[in-house]
Each structure stands twice: as C-alpha cells, then as structure tokens.
Amino acid sequence: MFWDTTVIGVPLSTAIAQLSPLQRQSVWRTLKSPRLLKTELLAGLVVSLALIPEVIAFTVIAGVDPRVGIFASFTMSIVIAFTGGRPAMISAAAGAVALVVAPLVRAYGVEYLFATVILAGVIQVSLSALGVAKLLRFIPRQVMIGFVNGLAISIFWAQMPELRNVPWQVYPLVILGVAIVCFFPKITKAVPAPLIAIVVLTAITVFAHVVVPMVGDKGALPDSLPIFHLPGVPLNLETLKIIAPYAIAVAFVGLLESLLTAKLVDDITDTPSSKTRESWAQGTANIVTGFFGGICGCAMIGQTMVGVKVSGGRTRISTAFAGIFMLLLAVLLGDVVAQIPMAALVAVMIVVSATTFDWHSIKPSTLKMMPKSETFVMLITVVLTVATHNLAIGVGVGILSAMVLFANRVAHMVTVDRSATEHSAVYKVNGELFFASSNDLYMQFDYAQDPEKVIIDMSDSHLWDASTVAALDSIRTKYEHYGKRVEIQGLNEASQKMQDRMGGKLG
C-alpha cells in the first residue's frame, strides 16, 4: 500500500506528519484528490525523463560513472522532498557543482568525491543554522531578472550540441516536439504536453526506424539500486585539507543556485517557501547522497521549470516521484528509456527556455524607463552567466555591480549648503553619509576663509559608518589647525551614539 511505503527508513505517513501545517495541508489535499495526484505523478514522470540524459551529461563533466549521477538524483529528490525543500522544486546532480568537483575527481578519485559531498552537506546545514539564507533579500530585482534571463539562454544554448552534426531527421522531430508542447495544452491539460511529445516522437523513431541520437547514446544506465557506502578515504587532517576547498565551493554554489531557483518558483506559483529550511534540506540531502555513492547536487533549474511551469507540479510529491521514476526507469526499463530520441527532450527544453525568459525586461519601453545602471546590472548578470556557464558567478558579479553603482549614486546625493555672518559660518549637510559620500564631505568646507566659529548642522543627514565619523574628525582637526572652533549640531539619536563612541578615537 502507498501508506506503508518507506523512504530512507522513514514511513511515508510519519514523514508527511513532520511537515509544517501549510505543507501538510497541501500534500494531504493532493493525496486525497485523484486529479491533483495524477498531475503531480505525471509531472514527476516528465521530469525524470528529462533528468536522465542531463544527469548523464553532468557525470561526464565530473569524470564519474553515470550511475553516480543517477543515484545522486534519486537520493536527493527523495530526501529533500521529506526534509523540507521548496515544494515542486527539483534537486539532483547539477552541472554547476559538477564543474566544481571535476578537478578533484581527476586528481584524487571518486572516493574523495563522496567525502566532499558529505562535508559540503554538513557545511550547508551549518550555514542554514546561521541563517545565511536570509541574505537572499539583499539580491536586487535586476540581478534576479538577469539570473532568469541568463538561465533561459543557458538552457537553450545547452541544447545546441544536440542540433549540430546530426542526421537531418532530428530537425523536423524537434519542430514537431515544440509544436506539441506549445499547442497540445489547447486541446487538453489532463496529460502534460511534454510527456505527449516524448511518447509521440519515440513512437515515430521506433516504428519508422528513424536513426537519430537516443538517450542510450549518452551512457550506460544502472542495473541495480544504490547501497550504503562509506567513502574509502583516510580519516585524517590531510584528507580534510584536500576536500575542504571543494566542499566549501560546492556548498556555496549549490545554496546560491537553489535559493535563487526557490525564489523563482515562489514567484511562478505565488506561494512562499522557507529558504532556511531549503538550505537545511539541501545539506541533509547531500549528506545522504554522499553515503549512497552519489555526486553532489543542488536545484535543477531547467527540470524545475519543466515540472512547475510546463507540467503543473506544485508539491513535494512531484519532487519525490521524479527521483523514484528516474531510478525505476533507469533500472527496470532502461532499454525502453534508451530508445527515447534526444530530439524530444531538446524540444521540451527549448519551450522551457522560451517561457522562462523575461521578455518584458528587454522591451524598448522597459529599457527606456529603467535607469541605465540597473539595465547594466541585468546585462552583466546575463553575460557572465552565459559566458561562464555558472549562474553563481553571474549572480555574484551582478550583486557586486549593483552595490557599487548604488553606492556611487547615493554618494552624489549629499549636499552641503553654507551660510555665514561676520562671526560664524553654518554648514547644513543633507543626505546619507557613508564611506562613499563622506570622502567628498571633507572638501566642502572653506577652512581658511571661515570665521572663528563654525556650525555643522546634521539634522537632515545620518551617519552610517566609521568612515563618516573619521571624516568629521578630520574636518574638526583641520579647523583647529586654523585656530577655529567647530560645533556639530542636530545629530539624530543613532548618529549621536556612533559619534560619541568613536569620535576622536579613530586616529
């Protein structure tokens, strides 16, 4: 019975009971509704079919056996579905982290990879406990748009190898597949259009004996289930020195990609998710994966879009069954899965790419309205994401660019107005003072020509950092050099406390 099923030793009913009330309501509601349950299961099936060739390709990048990637995708999907990952988001062996660990595998072998996966999971759980996921709110909107557009272009570009140097029959098959995915929902949404496209194109190639690249051409599929496995590495400091840099990189790249994908799914489904819980679940899934002989993983953006945007998945049921179906298909029906033409999967991913891209962001009217600095942030995020094939690099540079441009813009919004009498000069400072703007503040005063008493009115400004306090100290020192007295007035409570604490003590 479904209710007696266990996943990693935990009864299904117990695992569901451990979910939050909102999550549990969603899962129970789906389990009680044949229509909703069918949608979730079919979404999981479609995702599993799209996962197999992608995961095999990533294992080639990492330099490991295809089984390592398929086992990882199975364990990650199952574990993260029951430990609190973002509902309907697909996590599996991913290209971003495969690139990170490839040098480790070449230099030290696959056993060190398994140890690295476990350590990366521990780091992710620790980062979750520290609340690192909350930093996601500091990612600007334009970086998110650049992230979305960059991943859409990357998904499309990743299909190009399947369209070069191939038999001519591939092209009409891809066109037919795209047409089915786009137009079949107008007939009925009872069955996901990607699944129809896969079935139709597979039937055509099999019965018409069309020779085109198949899923089986990507590599051998496993013929057994994953088993518990302790990494065969020495438990000493030397091993830690070898794997720690890779584990840290995997942890950060995986979390960044997963949290951004989770935010994207939040927007698409109009439902919130806990990013802290996603981080914890991601780490737990990687730990389990390492002990079952799998490669590291994180959110799979393209497959998540297949499940959520194209197939209608909304709960962790589709996530769990994506992994279950993937393993069952690979182990029990490997010969059948191997006959699926790559053209079918390419067609699905092309549609996913087109629907993921934010076309509104590049409309002339939008670009004309947006500040040039924000358009630049979006473009630099897109360009670096596509050029490096690494979403983490694109997003990281995009955030840094946004910070620098914002600081530069705010720095020039500070004004200093001077009024003077025979005996005193009053400088009224207006704006936010921090490291970028306080450096210019020092140059706004007429030290030599001012009268003996100088008043600096700060009632319309705010001190944000030590750089500003140091700038005020420098101004006071400069006036004292000319034998003049400076009085600072109007500081708000927070600024006054900062001035009292650090004023005259910064050297």
Short mmCIF file of C-alpha atoms in Angstrom, two decimals:
data_model
loop_
_atom_site.label_atom_id
_atom_site.label_comp_id
_atom_site.label_asym_id
_atom_site.label_seq_id
_atom_site.Cartn_x
_atom_site.Cartn_y
_atom_site.Cartn_z
CA MET A 1 0.00 0.00 0.00
CA PHE A 2 1.08 3.62 -0.61
CA TRP A 3 0.79 4.38 3.09
CA ASP A 4 3.24 1.66 4.06
CA THR A 5 5.98 2.94 1.76
CA THR A 6 9.22 3.93 3.47
CA VAL A 7 11.79 6.39 2.25
CA ILE A 8 15.31 6.19 3.74
CA GLY A 9 13.80 4.14 6.56
CA VAL A 10 11.02 6.61 7.45
CA PRO A 11 7.34 5.63 6.99
CA LEU A 12 5.62 7.91 4.48
CA SER A 13 2.81 8.81 6.88
CA THR A 14 5.38 9.78 9.55
CA ALA A 15 7.35 11.90 7.09
CA ILE A 16 4.22 13.75 6.00
CA ALA A 17 3.23 14.35 9.62
CA GLN A 18 6.58 16.08 10.20
CA LEU A 19 5.86 18.75 7.58
CA SER A 20 4.61 22.20 8.58
CA PRO A 21 0.79 22.65 8.73
CA LEU A 22 0.71 24.55 5.41
CA GLN A 23 2.90 21.97 3.68
CA ARG A 24 0.98 19.06 5.20
CA GLN A 25 -2.35 20.53 4.08
CA SER A 26 -1.05 20.80 0.53
CA VAL A 27 0.28 17.22 0.49
CA TRP A 28 -2.84 15.73 2.09
CA ARG A 29 -5.11 17.69 -0.23
CA THR A 30 -3.19 16.34 -3.22
CA LEU A 31 -3.23 12.76 -1.94
CA LYS A 32 -7.00 12.94 -1.44
CA SER A 33 -7.62 14.28 -4.94
CA PRO A 34 -7.09 11.81 -7.82
CA ARG A 35 -6.90 14.71 -10.26
CA LEU A 36 -4.22 16.60 -8.34
CA LEU A 37 -2.30 13.41 -7.56
CA LYS A 38 -2.29 12.46 -11.23
CA THR A 39 -0.86 15.88 -12.14
CA GLU A 40 1.91 15.52 -9.57
CA LEU A 41 2.82 11.98 -10.66
CA LEU A 42 2.85 12.87 -14.36
CA ALA A 43 4.95 15.95 -13.62
CA GLY A 44 7.41 13.73 -11.77
CA LEU A 45 7.46 11.29 -14.71
CA VAL A 46 8.14 14.03 -17.27
CA VAL A 47 10.91 15.49 -15.12
CA SER A 48 12.51 12.07 -14.66
CA LEU A 49 12.65 11.56 -18.43
CA ALA A 50 14.28 14.96 -18.85
CA LEU A 51 16.68 14.30 -15.97
CA ILE A 52 18.28 11.09 -17.21
CA PRO A 53 20.25 12.43 -20.22
CA GLU A 54 21.06 15.70 -18.41
CA VAL A 55 22.43 13.91 -15.35
CA ILE A 56 24.46 11.54 -17.51
CA ALA A 57 25.95 14.55 -19.30
CA PHE A 58 26.91 16.13 -15.97
CA THR A 59 28.62 12.95 -14.79
CA VAL A 60 30.74 13.11 -17.93
CA ILE A 61 31.74 16.66 -16.95
CA ALA A 62 32.66 15.49 -13.46
CA GLY A 63 34.51 12.44 -14.77
CA VAL A 64 32.46 9.79 -12.95
CA ASP A 65 30.29 6.81 -13.91
CA PRO A 66 26.69 7.69 -15.00
CA ARG A 67 25.37 5.59 -12.13
CA VAL A 68 26.91 8.06 -9.65
CA GLY A 69 24.77 10.87 -11.07
CA ILE A 70 21.58 8.80 -11.31
CA PHE A 71 21.96 7.50 -7.74
CA ALA A 72 22.55 11.07 -6.54
CA SER A 73 19.45 12.35 -8.31
CA PHE A 74 17.34 9.58 -6.74
CA THR A 75 18.56 10.09 -3.17
CA MET A 76 18.48 13.90 -3.37
CA SER A 77 14.94 14.01 -4.75
CA ILE A 78 13.65 11.64 -2.09
CA VAL A 79 15.47 13.13 0.89
CA ILE A 80 14.79 16.78 0.07
CA ALA A 81 11.10 16.04 -0.50
CA PHE A 82 10.81 14.77 3.08
CA THR A 83 13.15 17.21 4.82
CA GLY A 84 11.53 20.45 3.75
CA GLY A 85 12.84 21.54 0.38
CA ARG A 86 10.88 24.05 -1.72
CA PRO A 87 7.68 22.26 -2.91
CA ALA A 88 7.86 21.13 -6.56
CA MET A 89 11.49 22.24 -6.95
CA ILE A 90 13.74 19.56 -8.46
CA SER A 91 17.14 18.93 -6.90
CA ALA A 92 19.56 16.45 -8.45
CA ALA A 93 23.09 16.10 -9.78
CA ALA A 94 23.67 19.54 -11.31
CA GLY A 95 26.12 20.99 -13.79
CA ALA A 96 27.21 23.93 -11.63
CA VAL A 97 28.58 21.71 -8.86
CA ALA A 98 29.85 19.08 -11.32
CA LEU A 99 32.20 21.71 -12.72
CA VAL A 100 33.48 22.47 -9.21
CA VAL A 101 34.41 18.87 -8.33
CA ALA A 102 35.77 17.77 -11.71
CA PRO A 103 39.41 18.68 -10.83
CA LEU A 104 39.11 16.78 -7.52
CA VAL A 105 37.92 13.61 -9.25
CA ARG A 106 40.74 13.81 -11.80
CA ALA A 107 43.39 14.29 -9.13
CA TYR A 108 42.20 12.04 -6.28
CA GLY A 109 39.42 9.75 -7.49
CA VAL A 110 35.76 9.17 -6.85
CA GLU A 111 36.06 8.18 -3.17
CA TYR A 112 37.30 11.67 -2.32
CA LEU A 113 34.29 12.99 -4.22
CA PHE A 114 31.91 11.11 -1.91
CA ALA A 115 33.70 12.53 1.14
CA THR A 116 33.48 16.01 -0.36
CA VAL A 117 29.73 15.65 -0.92
CA ILE A 118 29.20 14.70 2.73
CA LEU A 119 31.32 17.61 4.00
CA ALA A 120 29.52 20.04 1.64
CA GLY A 121 26.21 18.87 3.09
CA VAL A 122 27.47 19.45 6.64
CA ILE A 123 28.56 22.98 5.66
CA GLN A 124 25.16 23.70 4.11
CA VAL A 125 23.35 22.53 7.25
CA SER A 126 25.67 24.76 9.32
CA LEU A 127 25.02 27.75 7.07
CA SER A 128 21.31 27.11 7.43
CA ALA A 129 21.63 27.20 11.22
CA LEU A 130 23.47 30.54 10.92
CA GLY A 131 20.61 31.99 8.89
CA VAL A 132 22.67 32.64 5.76
CA ALA A 133 19.60 32.05 3.58
CA LYS A 134 18.15 35.34 4.89
CA LEU A 135 20.80 37.19 2.88
CA LEU A 136 18.73 36.37 -0.21
CA ARG A 137 16.67 39.50 0.41
CA PHE A 138 19.71 41.61 -0.47
CA ILE A 139 19.70 40.39 -4.08
CA PRO A 140 18.37 43.25 -6.25
CA ARG A 141 15.46 42.75 -8.62
CA GLN A 142 17.61 43.40 -11.69
CA VAL A 143 20.03 40.66 -10.63
CA MET A 144 17.08 38.28 -10.33
CA ILE A 145 15.90 39.25 -13.82
CA GLY A 146 19.43 38.75 -15.13
CA PHE A 147 19.53 35.38 -13.38
CA VAL A 148 16.25 34.32 -15.01
CA ASN A 149 17.26 35.51 -18.47
CA GLY A 150 20.74 34.03 -18.13
CA LEU A 151 19.42 30.63 -17.16
CA ALA A 152 16.90 30.74 -20.03
CA ILE A 153 19.70 31.43 -22.51
CA SER A 154 21.90 28.77 -20.86
CA ILE A 155 19.11 26.18 -21.11
CA PHE A 156 18.66 26.98 -24.80
CA TRP A 157 22.41 27.02 -25.50
CA ALA A 158 22.85 23.67 -23.75
CA GLN A 159 20.65 22.11 -26.46
CA MET A 160 22.92 23.23 -29.30
CA PRO A 161 25.28 20.21 -29.17
CA GLU A 162 22.22 18.03 -29.84
CA LEU A 163 21.48 20.02 -33.01
CA ARG A 164 24.95 20.06 -34.55
CA ASN A 165 26.38 17.34 -36.78
CA VAL A 166 23.22 15.21 -36.51
CA PRO A 167 21.01 13.49 -39.12
CA TRP A 168 18.60 15.84 -40.86
CA GLN A 169 15.64 13.95 -39.38
CA VAL A 170 16.44 15.50 -36.00
CA TYR A 171 15.26 18.95 -37.08
CA PRO A 172 11.69 18.07 -38.12
CA LEU A 173 11.39 15.95 -34.97
CA VAL A 174 12.40 18.93 -32.81
CA ILE A 175 9.95 21.20 -34.63
CA LEU A 176 7.16 18.66 -34.16
CA GLY A 177 8.05 18.29 -30.48
CA VAL A 178 7.97 22.06 -29.92
CA ALA A 179 4.59 22.27 -31.68
CA ILE A 180 3.14 19.51 -29.47
CA VAL A 181 4.40 21.12 -26.26
CA CYS A 182 3.04 24.53 -27.30
CA PHE A 183 -0.32 23.58 -28.76
CA PHE A 184 -1.40 20.33 -27.07
CA PRO A 185 -2.48 22.19 -23.86
CA LYS A 186 -5.10 23.97 -26.01
CA ILE A 187 -6.71 20.57 -26.58
CA THR A 188 -6.40 19.21 -23.02
CA LYS A 189 -4.29 19.68 -19.94
CA ALA A 190 -5.16 16.28 -18.50
CA VAL A 191 -1.76 14.92 -19.57
CA PRO A 192 1.40 17.07 -19.60
CA ALA A 193 2.25 18.13 -23.15
CA PRO A 194 5.97 17.24 -22.72
CA LEU A 195 5.02 13.63 -21.99
CA ILE A 196 2.89 13.51 -25.15
CA ALA A 197 5.79 14.93 -27.16
CA ILE A 198 8.20 12.32 -25.77
CA VAL A 199 5.79 9.44 -26.45
CA VAL A 200 4.91 10.61 -29.98
CA LEU A 201 8.48 11.26 -31.08
CA THR A 202 9.69 7.98 -29.57
CA ALA A 203 6.93 6.08 -31.40
CA ILE A 204 7.86 7.76 -34.68
CA THR A 205 11.55 6.92 -34.41
CA VAL A 206 10.92 3.32 -33.29
CA PHE A 207 8.21 2.32 -35.74
CA ALA A 208 9.62 4.28 -38.69
CA HIS A 209 13.14 3.06 -37.91
CA VAL A 210 14.49 6.61 -37.90
CA VAL A 211 18.14 6.64 -36.87
CA VAL A 212 18.76 9.66 -34.64
CA PRO A 213 20.67 10.20 -31.36
CA MET A 214 18.96 8.44 -28.44
CA VAL A 215 19.14 8.75 -24.64
CA GLY A 216 21.04 5.46 -24.58
CA ASP A 217 23.86 7.09 -26.56
CA LYS A 218 24.67 9.29 -23.54
CA GLY A 219 25.95 6.41 -21.41
CA ALA A 220 25.11 3.15 -19.70
CA LEU A 221 22.19 3.15 -17.26
CA PRO A 222 22.43 1.43 -13.85
CA ASP A 223 21.09 -2.08 -13.32
CA SER A 224 20.87 -2.04 -9.50
CA LEU A 225 19.72 0.11 -6.60
CA PRO A 226 22.12 2.35 -4.64
CA ILE A 227 23.54 0.90 -1.42
CA PHE A 228 25.03 2.47 1.70
CA HIS A 229 28.72 3.18 1.18
CA LEU A 230 31.38 4.70 3.45
CA PRO A 231 33.88 6.79 1.44
CA GLY A 232 37.16 4.92 1.14
CA VAL A 233 39.42 7.77 2.27
CA PRO A 234 41.75 8.13 5.27
CA LEU A 235 40.08 9.94 8.16
CA ASN A 236 42.85 12.42 8.86
CA LEU A 237 43.74 16.09 8.55
CA GLU A 238 45.39 15.59 5.16
CA THR A 239 42.10 14.37 3.67
CA LEU A 240 40.31 17.36 5.16
CA LYS A 241 42.84 19.72 3.58
CA ILE A 242 42.21 18.10 0.18
CA ILE A 243 38.40 18.09 0.22
CA ALA A 244 37.62 21.23 2.27
CA PRO A 245 38.16 23.83 -0.52
CA TYR A 246 35.97 21.84 -2.92
CA ALA A 247 33.32 21.22 -0.25
CA ILE A 248 33.11 24.93 0.60
CA ALA A 249 32.76 25.83 -3.09
CA VAL A 250 30.09 23.15 -3.62
CA ALA A 251 28.17 24.31 -0.54
CA PHE A 252 28.05 27.97 -1.60
CA VAL A 253 27.42 27.39 -5.31
CA GLY A 254 24.72 24.81 -4.56
CA LEU A 255 22.98 27.00 -1.99
CA LEU A 256 23.05 30.11 -4.16
CA GLU A 257 21.63 28.30 -7.18
CA SER A 258 19.00 26.52 -5.07
CA LEU A 259 17.83 29.61 -3.19
CA LEU A 260 17.55 31.68 -6.36
CA THR A 261 15.61 28.88 -8.04
CA ALA A 262 13.35 28.60 -4.98
CA LYS A 263 12.61 32.33 -5.16
CA LEU A 264 11.80 31.96 -8.86
CA VAL A 265 9.38 29.10 -8.11
CA ASP A 266 7.84 31.22 -5.32
CA ASP A 267 7.04 33.88 -7.90
CA ILE A 268 5.71 31.44 -10.51
CA THR A 269 3.45 29.55 -8.11
CA ASP A 270 2.59 32.55 -5.92
CA THR A 271 3.40 30.52 -2.81
CA PRO A 272 6.07 31.25 -0.16
CA SER A 273 8.81 28.89 0.97
CA SER A 274 11.30 28.85 3.84
CA LYS A 275 14.79 29.48 2.44
CA THR A 276 16.35 28.44 5.75
CA ARG A 277 14.54 25.12 5.60
CA GLU A 278 15.53 24.71 1.95
CA SER A 279 19.18 25.20 2.95
CA TRP A 280 18.89 22.62 5.71
CA ALA A 281 17.13 20.16 3.41
CA GLN A 282 19.73 20.68 0.68
CA GLY A 283 22.55 19.94 3.10
CA THR A 284 20.82 16.87 4.52
CA ALA A 285 20.19 15.54 1.02
CA ASN A 286 23.86 15.95 0.09
CA ILE A 287 24.98 14.14 3.24
CA VAL A 288 22.72 11.18 2.47
CA THR A 289 23.79 11.25 -1.18
CA GLY A 290 27.47 11.05 -0.24
CA PHE A 291 26.84 7.94 1.85
CA PHE A 292 24.98 6.31 -1.05
CA GLY A 293 27.72 6.85 -3.61
CA GLY A 294 26.29 9.89 -5.38
CA ILE A 295 27.70 13.11 -6.76
CA CYS A 296 26.87 16.46 -5.16
CA GLY A 297 23.73 18.24 -6.28
CA CYS A 298 21.50 21.28 -5.98
CA ALA A 299 18.39 22.69 -7.63
CA MET A 300 18.00 21.79 -11.31
CA ILE A 301 16.63 24.97 -12.86
CA GLY A 302 15.64 23.60 -16.26
CA GLN A 303 13.99 20.48 -14.85
CA THR A 304 12.24 22.55 -12.18
CA MET A 305 10.73 24.69 -14.92
CA VAL A 306 9.63 21.51 -16.74
CA GLY A 307 7.90 20.28 -13.61
CA VAL A 308 6.42 23.56 -12.39
CA LYS A 309 5.79 25.74 -15.42
CA VAL A 310 5.12 23.15 -18.13
CA SER A 311 3.73 20.13 -16.25
CA GLY A 312 1.91 21.85 -13.37
CA GLY A 313 3.71 20.29 -10.40
CA ARG A 314 3.06 22.09 -7.12
CA THR A 315 4.03 19.84 -4.20
CA ARG A 316 6.90 17.68 -2.99
CA ILE A 317 5.09 14.65 -4.38
CA SER A 318 6.32 15.56 -7.86
CA THR A 319 9.82 16.12 -6.46
CA ALA A 320 9.93 12.72 -4.76
CA PHE A 321 8.50 10.84 -7.69
CA ALA A 322 10.87 12.50 -10.13
CA GLY A 323 13.65 10.63 -8.31
CA ILE A 324 11.63 7.43 -7.88
CA PHE A 325 10.59 7.30 -11.53
CA MET A 326 14.10 8.13 -12.65
CA LEU A 327 15.61 5.18 -10.81
CA LEU A 328 12.82 2.77 -11.80
CA LEU A 329 13.05 3.83 -15.44
CA ALA A 330 16.83 3.50 -15.44
CA VAL A 331 16.95 0.14 -13.65
CA LEU A 332 13.78 -1.65 -14.80
CA LEU A 333 13.04 -0.01 -18.14
CA GLY A 334 16.49 1.07 -19.20
CA ASP A 335 16.15 -0.49 -22.64
CA VAL A 336 12.92 1.44 -23.27
CA VAL A 337 14.27 4.75 -21.94
CA ALA A 338 17.38 4.33 -24.07
CA GLN A 339 15.15 4.48 -27.19
CA ILE A 340 13.83 7.99 -26.43
CA PRO A 341 15.19 10.36 -29.08
CA MET A 342 17.17 13.30 -27.76
CA ALA A 343 15.14 15.45 -30.15
CA ALA A 344 12.10 15.02 -27.89
CA LEU A 345 13.95 16.27 -24.82
CA VAL A 346 15.56 19.09 -26.79
CA ALA A 347 12.10 20.24 -27.90
CA VAL A 348 10.86 20.30 -24.30
CA MET A 349 13.87 22.28 -23.09
CA ILE A 350 13.57 24.82 -25.93
CA VAL A 351 10.00 25.59 -24.88
CA VAL A 352 11.12 25.79 -21.24
CA SER A 353 13.82 28.29 -22.26
CA ALA A 354 11.35 30.47 -24.17
CA THR A 355 8.79 30.51 -21.35
CA THR A 356 11.42 31.17 -18.67
CA PHE A 357 12.92 34.25 -20.36
CA ASP A 358 11.52 37.57 -19.10
CA TRP A 359 10.62 39.13 -22.46
CA HIS A 360 9.15 42.21 -20.80
CA SER A 361 12.59 43.13 -19.45
CA ILE A 362 14.01 43.74 -22.94
CA LYS A 363 11.10 45.67 -24.44
CA PRO A 364 12.24 49.10 -25.72
CA SER A 365 9.66 50.80 -23.48
CA THR A 366 11.03 48.98 -20.41
CA LEU A 367 14.67 49.71 -21.24
CA LYS A 368 13.84 53.39 -21.86
CA MET A 369 12.12 53.65 -18.49
CA MET A 370 14.79 51.85 -16.41
CA PRO A 371 17.86 53.67 -15.05
CA LYS A 372 20.94 52.82 -17.14
CA SER A 373 22.75 51.48 -14.08
CA GLU A 374 20.04 48.90 -13.42
CA THR A 375 19.97 47.83 -17.06
CA PHE A 376 23.75 47.39 -16.85
CA VAL A 377 23.38 45.19 -13.75
CA MET A 378 20.89 42.95 -15.58
CA LEU A 379 23.10 42.71 -18.66
CA ILE A 380 26.33 41.94 -16.76
CA THR A 381 24.50 39.19 -14.85
CA VAL A 382 23.20 37.68 -18.10
CA VAL A 383 26.51 37.94 -19.97
CA LEU A 384 28.64 36.39 -17.22
CA THR A 385 26.08 33.67 -16.52
CA VAL A 386 26.10 32.62 -20.16
CA ALA A 387 29.84 33.15 -20.72
CA THR A 388 30.98 31.18 -17.66
CA HIS A 389 28.16 28.60 -17.71
CA ASN A 390 27.95 29.29 -13.98
CA LEU A 391 24.93 31.06 -12.53
CA ALA A 392 26.76 31.67 -9.25
CA ILE A 393 29.46 33.76 -10.94
CA GLY A 394 26.92 35.79 -12.91
CA VAL A 395 24.79 36.48 -9.85
CA GLY A 396 27.81 37.24 -7.65
CA VAL A 397 29.22 39.83 -10.05
CA GLY A 398 25.73 41.21 -10.64
CA ILE A 399 25.24 41.79 -6.90
CA LEU A 400 28.68 43.40 -6.59
CA SER A 401 27.95 45.69 -9.57
CA ALA A 402 24.60 46.68 -8.09
CA MET A 403 26.24 47.53 -4.76
CA VAL A 404 28.95 49.67 -6.36
CA LEU A 405 26.52 51.52 -8.64
CA PHE A 406 24.08 52.10 -5.79
CA ALA A 407 26.83 53.41 -3.52
CA ASN A 408 28.06 55.72 -6.28
CA ARG A 409 24.54 57.01 -6.94
CA VAL A 410 23.75 57.66 -3.27
CA ALA A 411 27.16 59.25 -2.66
CA HIS A 412 26.36 62.09 -5.06
CA MET A 413 23.04 62.84 -3.38
CA VAL A 414 24.72 64.55 -0.41
CA THR A 415 24.59 68.35 -0.46
CA VAL A 416 26.28 70.95 1.76
CA ASP A 417 24.82 74.50 1.95
CA ARG A 418 26.81 77.32 3.55
CA SER A 419 25.53 80.49 5.15
CA ALA A 420 27.79 82.94 7.04
CA THR A 421 27.77 86.04 9.23
CA GLU A 422 30.66 88.13 10.47
CA HIS A 423 31.22 85.87 13.49
CA SER A 424 30.08 82.40 12.37
CA ALA A 425 29.52 80.07 9.42
CA VAL A 426 26.77 77.46 9.25
CA TYR A 427 27.06 74.41 7.02
CA LYS A 428 23.85 72.43 6.57
CA VAL A 429 24.52 68.83 5.46
CA ASN A 430 21.72 66.94 3.68
CA GLY A 431 21.90 63.25 2.73
CA GLU A 432 23.16 59.85 3.81
CA LEU A 433 26.80 59.78 4.91
CA PHE A 434 28.83 56.59 4.49
CA PHE A 435 32.23 55.62 3.12
CA ALA A 436 31.46 56.70 -0.46
CA SER A 437 29.90 60.07 0.34
CA SER A 438 31.90 61.04 3.44
CA ASN A 439 35.16 61.21 1.48
CA ASP A 440 33.75 64.13 -0.54
CA LEU A 441 32.40 65.81 2.61
CA TYR A 442 35.88 66.88 3.73
CA MET A 443 36.30 69.02 0.57
CA GLN A 444 33.08 71.03 1.06
CA PHE A 445 34.40 73.45 3.72
CA ASP A 446 36.24 76.77 3.37
CA TYR A 447 38.74 76.22 6.19
CA ALA A 448 40.92 79.26 5.66
CA GLN A 449 38.22 81.90 5.00
CA ASP A 450 35.57 80.88 7.55
CA PRO A 451 35.13 82.96 10.75
CA GLU A 452 36.26 81.66 14.16
CA LYS A 453 33.04 79.75 14.88
CA VAL A 454 31.80 77.03 12.52
CA ILE A 455 28.50 75.18 12.99
CA ILE A 456 27.83 71.93 11.11
CA ASP A 457 24.07 71.25 11.05
CA MET A 458 23.46 67.47 10.64
CA SER A 459 19.71 67.47 11.29
CA ASP A 460 18.97 66.36 7.72
CA SER A 461 21.66 63.69 7.45
CA HIS A 462 22.61 60.37 9.03
CA LEU A 463 25.95 58.78 9.96
CA TRP A 464 26.20 55.18 8.78
CA ASP A 465 29.79 54.08 9.38
CA ALA A 466 33.20 54.80 10.87
CA SER A 467 34.35 56.48 7.64
CA THR A 468 31.90 59.33 8.27
CA VAL A 469 32.97 59.74 11.90
CA ALA A 470 36.59 59.83 10.74
CA ALA A 471 35.68 62.48 8.11
CA LEU A 472 34.09 64.69 10.80
CA ASP A 473 37.19 64.24 12.95
CA SER A 474 39.34 65.36 10.03
CA ILE A 475 37.16 68.42 9.46
CA ARG A 476 37.38 69.35 13.14
CA THR A 477 41.18 68.85 13.13
CA LYS A 478 41.59 70.99 10.02
CA TYR A 479 39.65 73.88 11.54
CA GLU A 480 41.64 73.59 14.80
CA HIS A 481 44.78 73.93 12.69
CA TYR A 482 43.46 77.38 11.66
CA GLY A 483 42.56 78.20 15.27
CA LYS A 484 38.80 77.87 14.75
CA ARG A 485 36.12 76.13 16.80
CA VAL A 486 33.70 73.59 15.30
CA GLU A 487 30.29 72.70 16.73
CA ILE A 488 28.32 69.74 15.33
CA GLN A 489 24.55 70.01 15.85
CA GLY A 490 21.38 68.13 15.01
CA LEU A 491 22.63 64.53 15.02
CA ASN A 492 19.81 62.01 15.44
CA GLU A 493 19.99 59.51 18.29
CA ALA A 494 21.71 56.70 16.36
CA SER A 495 24.22 59.04 14.74
CA GLN A 496 24.96 60.74 18.09
CA LYS A 497 25.68 57.38 19.73
CA MET A 498 28.08 56.49 16.93
CA GLN A 499 29.79 59.89 17.20
CA ASP A 500 30.11 59.60 20.99
CA ARG A 501 31.51 56.07 20.74
CA MET A 502 34.09 56.65 18.02
CA GLY A 503 34.63 60.40 17.69
CA GLY A 504 38.27 61.39 18.22
CA LYS A 505 39.36 57.75 18.65
CA LEU A 506 39.96 56.67 15.06
CA GLY A 507 43.44 58.19 14.65
#
